[in-house]
Amino acid sequence: MAAAAELLSLSLSLREIASDRKSLLSQTLEVHRLVLITIVFLLSFSLFPIAQSQQIPEFYGGVGYVDPNCGPQGSQLKILIKGGTVVNAHHQEVADVYIEDGIIVSVGPNMKVSDDVTVLDATGKYVMPGGIDPHTHLAMEFMGTETIDDFFSGQAAALAGGTTMHIDFVIPVNGSLTAGYESYLSKAKISCMDYGFHMAITKFDEVVSKEMELMVKEKGINSFKFFLAYKGSLMISDELLLQGLEKCKSLGALAMVHAENGDGVAAGQKRMIDLGITGPEGHALSRPPVLEGEATGRAIRLASFVNTPLYIVHVMSTDAMEEIAKAKKSGQRVIGETVVSGLVLDDSWLWHPDFTTAAKYVMSPPIRKLGHDKALQAALSMGILQLVGTDHCTFNSTQKAFGIDDFRKIPNGVNGIGERMHLIWDTMVESGRISVTDYVKITSTEWVKWKSRFQEEESYGKTANSRSSLALEGT
Ligand code: URP
Ligand code: ZN
Ligand code: ZN
């Protein structure tokens, strides 16, 4: 943990990208184009009361951000970060970083600056991009309630932990993507950092098909999540998944899946209740790894059948991870995301005798038995899994207590947005499993890579009307 506290985070140049809307995110991988949002935030946070830092965000090309001129110094802030080890996804070296107007102007050794520049001594510290959490649920209406962290409190936690951007999932309102999008734009008005949106697809018909097109072409949202679980609410059938995959392919958009067999889960839940198992441990027992492995394999095969890339969210088990490994080995383009809870925890907490404690660990897919965590860590270090999100989806004890007599009613979700950066550091870098440059890749630049690649495919498709380059090439 102490080492994690040494990290000095910078954020990718999203404002710069937003001003150049056509080339969204593609230039952001170079260190000299990083923006110092974390530091600007930390300075502004200490200077202004919270209410004043709440800005109306703008939203371009699937990316929203706070007003770049917020705060008295605003864009005039000049900062030199001196003597740190500057790290990006491929390289690290000791250098100074000079930032003006919120943009990194230059990186180099022993820079001299005028007196009006704020100098931050980073000797012995890493200077790296702020984290991007690719999987969050802020202010999400789910299981009869709403997550307790909204776009301000969740983002405040993120910034405190070194994450400077997150991608949240828009949930359609009564199946309408447009209504869902409007609702999330409104939720995000209290944002204090950069964010982006994926969109969940909870049914599929002609209207949804047209709305997906609108989201990609007009709103810059080009990643769509399909739920194979949550029967009776978010889950869709294989028939609709296939149509959704086809649509993603035709739009050059990225299909994402929550991979658990929803029918199997329903049967497992009934089995537990019939056995009289009603506590939080019943949650894990009712949806074992085999159901995650089955759905992961099925989704991968259907994506292969359609010939479109697939992103598996929150991989929690060896079973699912092995399906991804197999597909990648065969050359299929599959992207694997795990989450910090899966990477560092095991299911023992679900057996805690105190309901309030145990219920905190209820999420789906469930946190698995000891051993799955280590397998996921190994998969991450080998590139079988490429990203770590949080699935930050928090409910307080009162909300979790909805399921005090029946685990099926415990709202699913755990925290992580504030803890992700240091937990990955401790688990993966301190242990020697990955390098510092890999850390930057896993926590930040990998999502930008995929987002920009699909954005390029989408604009390529507009002119060439072809999807052939999205075929099943390896990652
Ligand atoms: O338990 C979870 N994961 N809650 C959030 C919704 C989801 O499935 O991502
Ligand atoms: Zn999910
Ligand atoms: Zn989620």
Coordinates of C-alpha atoms and ligand atoms in Angstrom, one line a residue:
M1 CA 0.0 0.0 0.0
A2 CA 2.8 2.4 0.8
A3 CA 4.2 1.9 -2.6
A4 CA 0.9 2.7 -4.1
A5 CA 0.8 6.0 -2.3
E6 CA 3.9 6.9 -4.1
L7 CA 2.1 6.9 -7.5
L8 CA 1.6 10.2 -9.0
S9 CA -1.1 10.0 -11.6
L10 CA -1.7 11.9 -14.7
S11 CA -4.7 11.6 -17.0
L12 CA -5.1 11.1 -20.7
S13 CA -5.7 14.0 -22.9
L14 CA -9.4 13.6 -23.2
R15 CA -10.2 17.3 -23.5
E16 CA -7.8 17.7 -26.3
I17 CA -9.4 14.7 -28.0
A18 CA -12.9 16.1 -27.5
S19 CA -11.9 19.3 -29.2
D20 CA -10.8 17.1 -32.1
R21 CA -13.9 15.1 -32.2
K22 CA -13.1 13.1 -35.3
S23 CA -9.9 11.5 -34.1
L24 CA -11.3 10.5 -30.7
L25 CA -8.8 9.1 -28.3
S26 CA -6.4 7.9 -31.0
Q27 CA -3.5 10.2 -30.1
T28 CA -3.7 9.6 -26.4
L29 CA -1.2 6.9 -25.9
E30 CA 1.9 9.1 -25.9
V31 CA 3.1 10.6 -22.7
H32 CA 3.6 14.1 -24.0
R33 CA -0.1 14.4 -24.7
L34 CA -1.2 13.6 -21.2
V35 CA -3.3 16.0 -19.2
L36 CA -2.8 16.6 -15.6
I37 CA -6.3 16.1 -14.5
T38 CA -5.5 14.3 -11.2
I39 CA -3.2 17.0 -10.1
V40 CA -5.5 19.8 -11.2
F41 CA -8.2 18.0 -9.4
L42 CA -6.2 17.5 -6.2
L43 CA -5.3 21.2 -6.2
S44 CA -8.8 22.4 -7.0
F45 CA -10.3 20.0 -4.5
S46 CA -8.3 21.5 -1.7
L47 CA -9.0 25.0 -2.9
F48 CA -12.8 24.9 -3.5
P49 CA -15.7 23.6 -1.7
I50 CA -17.3 20.6 -3.3
A51 CA -20.4 22.4 -4.5
Q52 CA -18.3 24.8 -6.6
S53 CA -16.5 21.9 -8.2
Q54 CA -19.7 20.4 -9.6
Q55 CA -19.7 21.3 -13.3
I56 CA -22.2 20.7 -16.1
P57 CA -20.2 18.1 -18.1
E58 CA -20.0 18.1 -21.9
F59 CA -20.3 14.9 -23.8
Y60 CA -18.7 14.4 -27.2
G61 CA -17.9 11.2 -29.0
G62 CA -18.9 9.0 -26.1
V63 CA -16.7 10.9 -23.7
G64 CA -17.9 13.4 -21.2
Y65 CA -15.8 15.7 -19.2
V66 CA -15.9 18.6 -16.7
D67 CA -15.4 22.2 -17.8
P68 CA -11.6 22.6 -18.5
N69 CA -11.8 26.2 -17.1
C70 CA -13.1 25.2 -13.7
G71 CA -11.5 26.9 -10.7
P72 CA -9.9 30.3 -10.4
Q73 CA -6.6 29.3 -12.1
G74 CA -8.5 27.2 -14.6
S75 CA -6.6 26.5 -17.8
Q76 CA -3.9 29.0 -16.8
L77 CA -2.3 26.5 -14.5
K78 CA 1.4 25.9 -15.3
I79 CA 3.0 22.9 -13.6
L80 CA 6.4 21.2 -13.8
I81 CA 6.6 17.7 -12.4
K82 CA 10.3 17.3 -11.8
G83 CA 12.5 14.3 -11.7
G84 CA 10.0 11.5 -11.7
T85 CA 10.1 8.3 -13.6
V86 CA 7.7 8.9 -16.4
V87 CA 5.9 5.7 -17.5
N88 CA 3.6 4.9 -20.4
A89 CA 2.5 1.5 -21.8
H90 CA 5.8 0.8 -23.5
H91 CA 8.5 2.8 -21.9
Q92 CA 9.8 4.5 -18.7
E93 CA 12.5 7.0 -18.1
V94 CA 13.4 9.7 -15.6
A95 CA 12.2 13.1 -17.0
D96 CA 10.5 16.3 -16.2
V97 CA 6.9 16.9 -17.4
Y98 CA 5.8 20.5 -18.2
I99 CA 2.1 21.2 -18.4
E100 CA 0.4 24.4 -19.6
D101 CA -3.3 25.1 -20.0
G102 CA -4.0 21.5 -18.9
I103 CA -2.0 20.0 -21.7
I104 CA 1.4 18.4 -21.4
V105 CA 3.7 20.6 -23.5
S106 CA 6.9 18.7 -23.2
V107 CA 8.7 15.9 -21.5
G108 CA 12.5 15.9 -21.1
P109 CA 15.4 16.1 -18.7
N110 CA 16.3 19.0 -16.4
M111 CA 13.8 21.6 -17.7
K112 CA 14.1 25.2 -16.6
V113 CA 10.9 27.2 -16.0
S114 CA 9.9 30.7 -15.0
D115 CA 8.8 31.6 -11.5
D116 CA 5.1 31.5 -12.2
V117 CA 5.2 27.7 -12.7
T118 CA 4.2 25.4 -9.8
V119 CA 7.0 22.9 -9.4
L120 CA 6.1 19.4 -8.0
D121 CA 9.1 17.3 -6.9
A122 CA 8.5 13.8 -8.1
T123 CA 11.9 12.4 -7.3
G124 CA 11.6 8.7 -6.5
K125 CA 8.0 8.6 -7.7
Y126 CA 6.3 7.3 -10.8
V127 CA 4.5 9.7 -13.1
M128 CA 1.9 7.8 -15.1
P129 CA -1.5 8.2 -16.7
G130 CA -4.5 8.4 -14.4
G131 CA -6.4 5.1 -14.3
I132 CA -9.4 4.4 -16.6
D133 CA -11.9 2.1 -15.0
P134 CA -13.7 0.4 -17.9
H135 CA -16.6 -0.9 -15.9
T136 CA -18.7 1.0 -13.4
H137 CA -22.3 1.5 -12.4
L138 CA -22.9 4.9 -10.8
A139 CA -26.5 5.9 -9.9
M140 CA -27.7 2.7 -11.5
E141 CA -31.3 1.6 -10.9
F142 CA -31.0 -2.1 -10.2
M143 CA -32.9 -4.8 -8.3
G144 CA -35.5 -2.4 -7.0
T145 CA -33.2 0.2 -5.8
E146 CA -30.4 2.6 -7.0
T147 CA -26.7 2.3 -6.3
I148 CA -25.6 4.6 -3.5
D149 CA -22.6 6.1 -5.3
D150 CA -23.7 8.7 -7.9
F151 CA -21.6 10.5 -10.5
F152 CA -20.1 12.7 -7.9
S153 CA -19.4 10.5 -4.9
G154 CA -18.2 7.6 -7.1
Q155 CA -15.9 9.9 -9.0
A156 CA -14.6 11.5 -5.8
A157 CA -13.6 8.0 -4.7
A158 CA -12.1 7.3 -8.1
L159 CA -10.0 10.4 -8.0
A160 CA -8.8 9.8 -4.5
G161 CA -7.6 6.4 -5.7
G162 CA -5.8 7.6 -8.9
T163 CA -8.5 6.9 -11.4
T164 CA -9.3 9.9 -13.6
M165 CA -11.8 8.4 -16.0
H166 CA -14.5 5.7 -15.9
I167 CA -16.8 4.1 -18.4
D168 CA -20.3 3.6 -17.1
F169 CA -23.1 1.5 -18.5
V170 CA -26.2 3.3 -19.7
I171 CA -29.3 1.2 -18.8
P172 CA -32.2 1.7 -21.3
V173 CA -35.4 3.0 -19.8
N174 CA -38.3 0.6 -20.7
G175 CA -36.0 -0.7 -23.4
S176 CA -35.5 2.7 -25.0
L177 CA -31.8 3.5 -25.6
T178 CA -32.5 7.1 -26.2
A179 CA -34.4 7.6 -22.9
G180 CA -31.6 5.7 -21.1
Y181 CA -29.0 7.9 -22.7
E182 CA -30.9 11.1 -21.7
S183 CA -31.3 9.8 -18.2
Y184 CA -27.6 9.1 -17.8
L185 CA -26.6 12.4 -19.3
S186 CA -28.7 13.9 -16.6
K187 CA -27.2 11.7 -13.9
A188 CA -23.7 12.7 -15.1
K189 CA -24.3 16.4 -14.7
I190 CA -22.7 16.3 -11.3
S191 CA -19.5 14.8 -12.7
C192 CA -16.1 16.0 -11.4
M193 CA -13.9 14.0 -13.8
D194 CA -13.9 12.4 -17.2
Y195 CA -16.3 9.6 -18.0
G196 CA -17.6 7.6 -21.0
F197 CA -20.6 5.4 -21.6
H198 CA -21.2 1.9 -22.8
M199 CA -24.8 1.0 -23.4
A200 CA -26.7 -2.1 -22.2
I201 CA -29.0 -3.8 -24.6
T202 CA -31.9 -5.5 -22.7
K203 CA -34.1 -6.3 -25.7
F204 CA -33.6 -6.3 -29.4
D205 CA -36.1 -5.2 -32.1
E206 CA -36.2 -2.8 -35.1
V207 CA -36.4 0.2 -32.8
V208 CA -33.4 -0.8 -30.7
S209 CA -31.5 -1.6 -33.9
K210 CA -32.1 1.9 -35.1
E211 CA -31.2 3.4 -31.7
M212 CA -28.0 1.5 -31.7
E213 CA -27.1 3.1 -35.0
L214 CA -28.0 6.5 -33.5
M215 CA -25.8 5.9 -30.5
V216 CA -22.8 5.0 -32.6
K217 CA -23.2 7.6 -35.2
E218 CA -24.5 10.6 -33.2
K219 CA -23.5 9.9 -29.6
G220 CA -20.2 8.2 -29.9
I221 CA -21.2 5.2 -27.9
N222 CA -19.8 2.2 -29.7
S223 CA -19.7 -0.6 -27.0
F224 CA -22.9 -2.5 -26.2
K225 CA -23.3 -5.0 -23.3
F226 CA -25.6 -8.0 -23.5
F227 CA -26.7 -9.8 -20.3
L228 CA -26.9 -13.6 -20.5
A229 CA -28.0 -13.6 -16.8
Y230 CA -30.6 -11.7 -14.6
K231 CA -33.5 -13.7 -16.0
G232 CA -36.7 -11.7 -16.0
S233 CA -35.0 -8.3 -16.0
L234 CA -31.9 -7.6 -18.1
M235 CA -31.3 -11.1 -19.7
I236 CA -31.7 -11.6 -23.4
S237 CA -32.1 -14.9 -25.3
D238 CA -29.5 -16.4 -27.6
E239 CA -31.8 -15.5 -30.5
L240 CA -31.7 -11.8 -29.6
L241 CA -28.0 -11.9 -28.7
L242 CA -27.3 -13.2 -32.2
Q243 CA -29.2 -10.3 -33.7
G244 CA -27.4 -7.9 -31.4
L245 CA -24.0 -9.3 -32.4
E246 CA -24.9 -8.9 -36.1
K247 CA -25.9 -5.3 -35.4
C248 CA -22.6 -4.6 -33.6
K249 CA -20.7 -6.1 -36.5
S250 CA -22.6 -4.0 -39.1
L251 CA -21.9 -0.8 -37.0
G252 CA -18.3 -1.7 -36.3
A253 CA -19.2 -1.5 -32.6
L254 CA -17.9 -3.7 -29.8
A255 CA -20.2 -6.3 -28.3
M256 CA -19.7 -7.0 -24.6
V257 CA -21.3 -9.8 -22.6
H258 CA -22.2 -10.6 -19.0
A259 CA -21.6 -14.3 -19.3
E260 CA -23.6 -16.5 -16.9
N261 CA -26.3 -18.9 -17.8
G262 CA -29.4 -17.2 -16.6
D263 CA -31.6 -20.3 -16.8
G264 CA -29.0 -22.2 -14.8
V265 CA -28.8 -19.5 -12.2
A266 CA -32.6 -19.5 -11.8
A267 CA -32.5 -23.3 -11.3
G268 CA -29.6 -23.0 -8.9
Q269 CA -31.4 -20.4 -6.9
K270 CA -34.5 -22.6 -6.6
R271 CA -32.3 -25.5 -5.5
M272 CA -30.7 -23.5 -2.7
I273 CA -34.1 -22.1 -1.5
D274 CA -35.5 -25.7 -1.5
L275 CA -32.6 -26.8 0.6
G276 CA -33.3 -24.0 3.1
I277 CA -30.2 -22.0 2.2
T278 CA -31.3 -18.4 2.2
G279 CA -28.1 -16.5 3.3
P280 CA -25.5 -14.8 1.2
E281 CA -23.5 -18.0 0.7
G282 CA -26.5 -19.3 -1.3
H283 CA -25.7 -16.6 -3.9
A284 CA -22.4 -18.2 -4.7
L285 CA -23.7 -21.7 -4.4
S286 CA -26.5 -21.0 -6.8
R287 CA -24.4 -19.7 -9.7
P288 CA -21.2 -21.8 -9.7
P289 CA -18.2 -21.3 -12.1
V290 CA -19.6 -23.9 -14.5
L291 CA -22.5 -21.5 -15.4
E292 CA -20.0 -18.7 -16.1
G293 CA -17.8 -21.0 -18.2
E294 CA -20.8 -22.3 -20.2
A295 CA -22.1 -18.8 -21.0
T296 CA -18.6 -17.5 -21.8
G297 CA -18.0 -20.4 -24.2
R298 CA -21.4 -19.9 -25.8
A299 CA -21.0 -16.2 -26.3
I300 CA -17.5 -16.7 -27.8
R301 CA -18.9 -19.3 -30.2
L302 CA -21.8 -17.1 -31.2
A303 CA -19.4 -14.2 -31.8
S304 CA -17.3 -16.5 -33.9
F305 CA -20.3 -17.6 -35.8
V306 CA -21.2 -14.0 -36.5
N307 CA -17.5 -13.2 -37.0
T308 CA -17.4 -10.2 -34.7
P309 CA -15.1 -9.4 -31.8
L310 CA -16.3 -9.9 -28.3
Y311 CA -15.4 -8.3 -24.9
I312 CA -16.2 -10.5 -21.9
V313 CA -16.9 -8.3 -18.8
H314 CA -16.0 -9.2 -15.2
V315 CA -14.4 -12.6 -15.7
M316 CA -14.4 -14.1 -12.2
S317 CA -13.5 -17.8 -12.7
T318 CA -10.9 -20.1 -14.1
D319 CA -13.7 -21.7 -16.2
A320 CA -14.5 -18.5 -18.1
M321 CA -10.8 -17.5 -18.3
E322 CA -10.0 -20.8 -20.0
E323 CA -12.7 -20.4 -22.6
I324 CA -11.1 -17.0 -23.4
A325 CA -7.6 -18.5 -23.6
K326 CA -8.8 -21.2 -25.9
A327 CA -10.5 -18.7 -28.2
K328 CA -7.5 -16.5 -28.3
K329 CA -5.2 -19.4 -29.1
S330 CA -7.4 -20.2 -32.1
G331 CA -7.0 -16.6 -33.3
Q332 CA -10.4 -15.3 -32.3
R333 CA -10.6 -11.7 -31.3
V334 CA -11.8 -11.9 -27.7
I335 CA -11.0 -9.3 -25.0
G336 CA -11.1 -10.4 -21.4
E337 CA -11.8 -8.0 -18.5
T338 CA -11.6 -9.1 -14.9
V339 CA -12.4 -6.9 -11.9
V340 CA -10.4 -6.2 -8.7
S341 CA -12.8 -8.2 -6.5
G342 CA -12.2 -11.3 -8.5
L343 CA -8.5 -10.7 -8.6
V344 CA -7.9 -10.2 -4.9
L345 CA -10.8 -11.8 -2.9
D346 CA -12.1 -15.2 -2.3
D347 CA -15.6 -16.4 -1.4
S348 CA -14.9 -17.0 2.3
W349 CA -16.5 -13.7 3.1
L350 CA -19.9 -14.9 1.8
W351 CA -19.9 -17.5 4.7
H352 CA -19.3 -14.8 7.4
P353 CA -21.9 -15.3 10.1
D354 CA -22.8 -11.6 10.2
F355 CA -25.3 -11.0 7.3
T356 CA -24.3 -7.3 6.9
T357 CA -20.6 -8.3 6.4
A358 CA -21.4 -11.3 4.1
A359 CA -23.9 -9.3 2.0
K360 CA -21.2 -6.8 1.1
Y361 CA -19.5 -9.4 -1.1
V362 CA -22.6 -10.4 -3.1
M363 CA -22.0 -9.6 -6.8
S364 CA -22.5 -11.4 -10.1
P365 CA -20.7 -13.5 -11.3
P366 CA -19.9 -14.3 -7.7
I367 CA -16.5 -14.0 -6.0
R368 CA -15.0 -17.5 -6.3
K369 CA -13.2 -19.9 -4.1
L370 CA -9.5 -19.4 -3.4
G371 CA -7.5 -20.4 -6.4
H372 CA -9.6 -18.6 -9.0
D373 CA -8.0 -15.3 -7.9
K374 CA -4.5 -16.6 -8.5
A375 CA -5.5 -18.1 -11.9
L376 CA -6.9 -14.7 -12.9
Q377 CA -3.7 -13.0 -11.8
A378 CA -1.7 -15.4 -13.9
A379 CA -4.0 -14.9 -16.9
L380 CA -3.6 -11.1 -16.6
S381 CA 0.2 -11.4 -16.5
M382 CA 0.1 -13.6 -19.7
G383 CA -2.3 -11.3 -21.6
I384 CA -5.2 -13.8 -21.6
L385 CA -7.1 -11.1 -19.7
Q386 CA -6.2 -7.5 -20.7
L387 CA -8.1 -5.1 -18.5
V388 CA -9.1 -4.8 -14.9
G389 CA -12.3 -2.9 -14.1
T390 CA -14.2 -2.7 -10.8
D391 CA -17.8 -3.2 -11.7
H392 CA -18.2 -0.6 -9.0
C393 CA -21.9 -1.0 -8.0
T394 CA -22.4 -0.1 -4.4
F395 CA -25.3 -0.5 -2.1
N396 CA -25.4 0.4 1.6
S397 CA -26.3 -2.0 4.4
T398 CA -30.0 -1.0 4.4
Q399 CA -30.2 -1.8 0.7
K400 CA -28.3 -5.1 1.1
A401 CA -30.7 -6.0 3.9
F402 CA -33.5 -6.3 1.4
G403 CA -32.3 -9.8 1.1
I404 CA -31.9 -10.6 4.8
D405 CA -34.3 -13.6 4.4
D406 CA -33.6 -14.5 0.8
F407 CA -30.2 -14.0 -0.9
R408 CA -32.0 -13.5 -4.3
K409 CA -33.1 -10.1 -3.0
I410 CA -29.7 -8.8 -2.0
P411 CA -28.8 -6.1 -4.6
N412 CA -25.8 -7.4 -6.5
G413 CA -22.7 -5.3 -6.5
V414 CA -19.4 -4.4 -4.7
N415 CA -17.2 -1.4 -4.6
G416 CA -13.7 -0.9 -6.0
I417 CA -13.4 2.4 -8.0
G418 CA -11.3 4.0 -5.2
E419 CA -9.3 0.9 -4.5
R420 CA -8.5 -0.5 -8.0
M421 CA -5.2 1.3 -8.7
H422 CA -3.5 0.4 -5.5
L423 CA -4.8 -3.2 -5.3
I424 CA -3.6 -3.9 -8.8
W425 CA -0.3 -2.3 -8.0
D426 CA 0.1 -4.4 -4.8
T427 CA -1.2 -7.7 -6.4
M428 CA 0.5 -7.5 -9.8
V429 CA 3.5 -5.2 -9.7
E430 CA 4.8 -5.5 -6.1
S431 CA 4.5 -9.3 -6.5
G432 CA 6.6 -9.1 -9.7
R433 CA 3.8 -10.5 -11.9
I434 CA 3.8 -7.5 -14.3
S435 CA 6.1 -4.6 -15.1
V436 CA 5.3 -0.9 -14.4
T437 CA 4.6 -0.4 -18.1
D438 CA 2.2 -3.3 -18.1
Y439 CA 0.5 -1.7 -15.1
V440 CA -0.1 1.5 -17.2
K441 CA -1.5 -0.7 -20.0
I442 CA -3.8 -2.7 -17.8
T443 CA -5.2 0.2 -15.7
S444 CA -5.3 2.9 -18.4
T445 CA -4.3 2.7 -22.0
E446 CA -5.8 -0.7 -23.0
W447 CA -9.3 0.7 -22.9
V448 CA -8.2 3.7 -25.0
K449 CA -6.7 1.3 -27.5
W450 CA -9.9 -0.6 -28.0
K451 CA -12.1 2.4 -27.9
S452 CA -10.1 4.2 -30.6
R453 CA -9.7 1.0 -32.7
F454 CA -13.5 0.6 -32.8
Q455 CA -14.0 4.3 -33.5
E456 CA -11.6 3.9 -36.4
E457 CA -13.5 0.8 -37.7
E458 CA -16.7 2.7 -37.4
S459 CA -15.5 5.7 -39.5
Y460 CA -13.8 3.3 -41.9
G461 CA -17.1 1.5 -42.3
K462 CA -18.9 4.8 -43.1
T463 CA -16.8 5.2 -46.2
A464 CA -15.8 1.7 -47.2
N465 CA -19.0 0.0 -46.0
S466 CA -16.9 -3.0 -45.1
R467 CA -16.3 -4.9 -41.9
S468 CA -13.8 -7.3 -43.2
S469 CA -10.9 -6.0 -41.1
L470 CA -12.9 -6.8 -37.9
A471 CA -12.7 -10.5 -38.7
L472 CA -11.3 -13.0 -36.3
E473 CA -7.8 -11.8 -36.1
G474 CA -5.8 -12.3 -32.9
T475 CA -5.3 -9.5 -30.4
Ligands
URP1 O1 -23.1 -7.7 -9.4 C1 -22.9 -7.0 -10.3 N1 -22.0 -7.2 -11.2 N2 -23.7 -5.8 -10.4 C2 -23.7 -4.9 -11.5 C3 -24.4 -5.4 -12.7 C4 -23.5 -6.2 -13.6 O2 -23.9 -7.4 -13.8 O3 -22.5 -5.7 -14.0
ZN2 ZN -22.6 -7.7 -15.5
ZN3 ZN -21.2 -4.5 -14.2

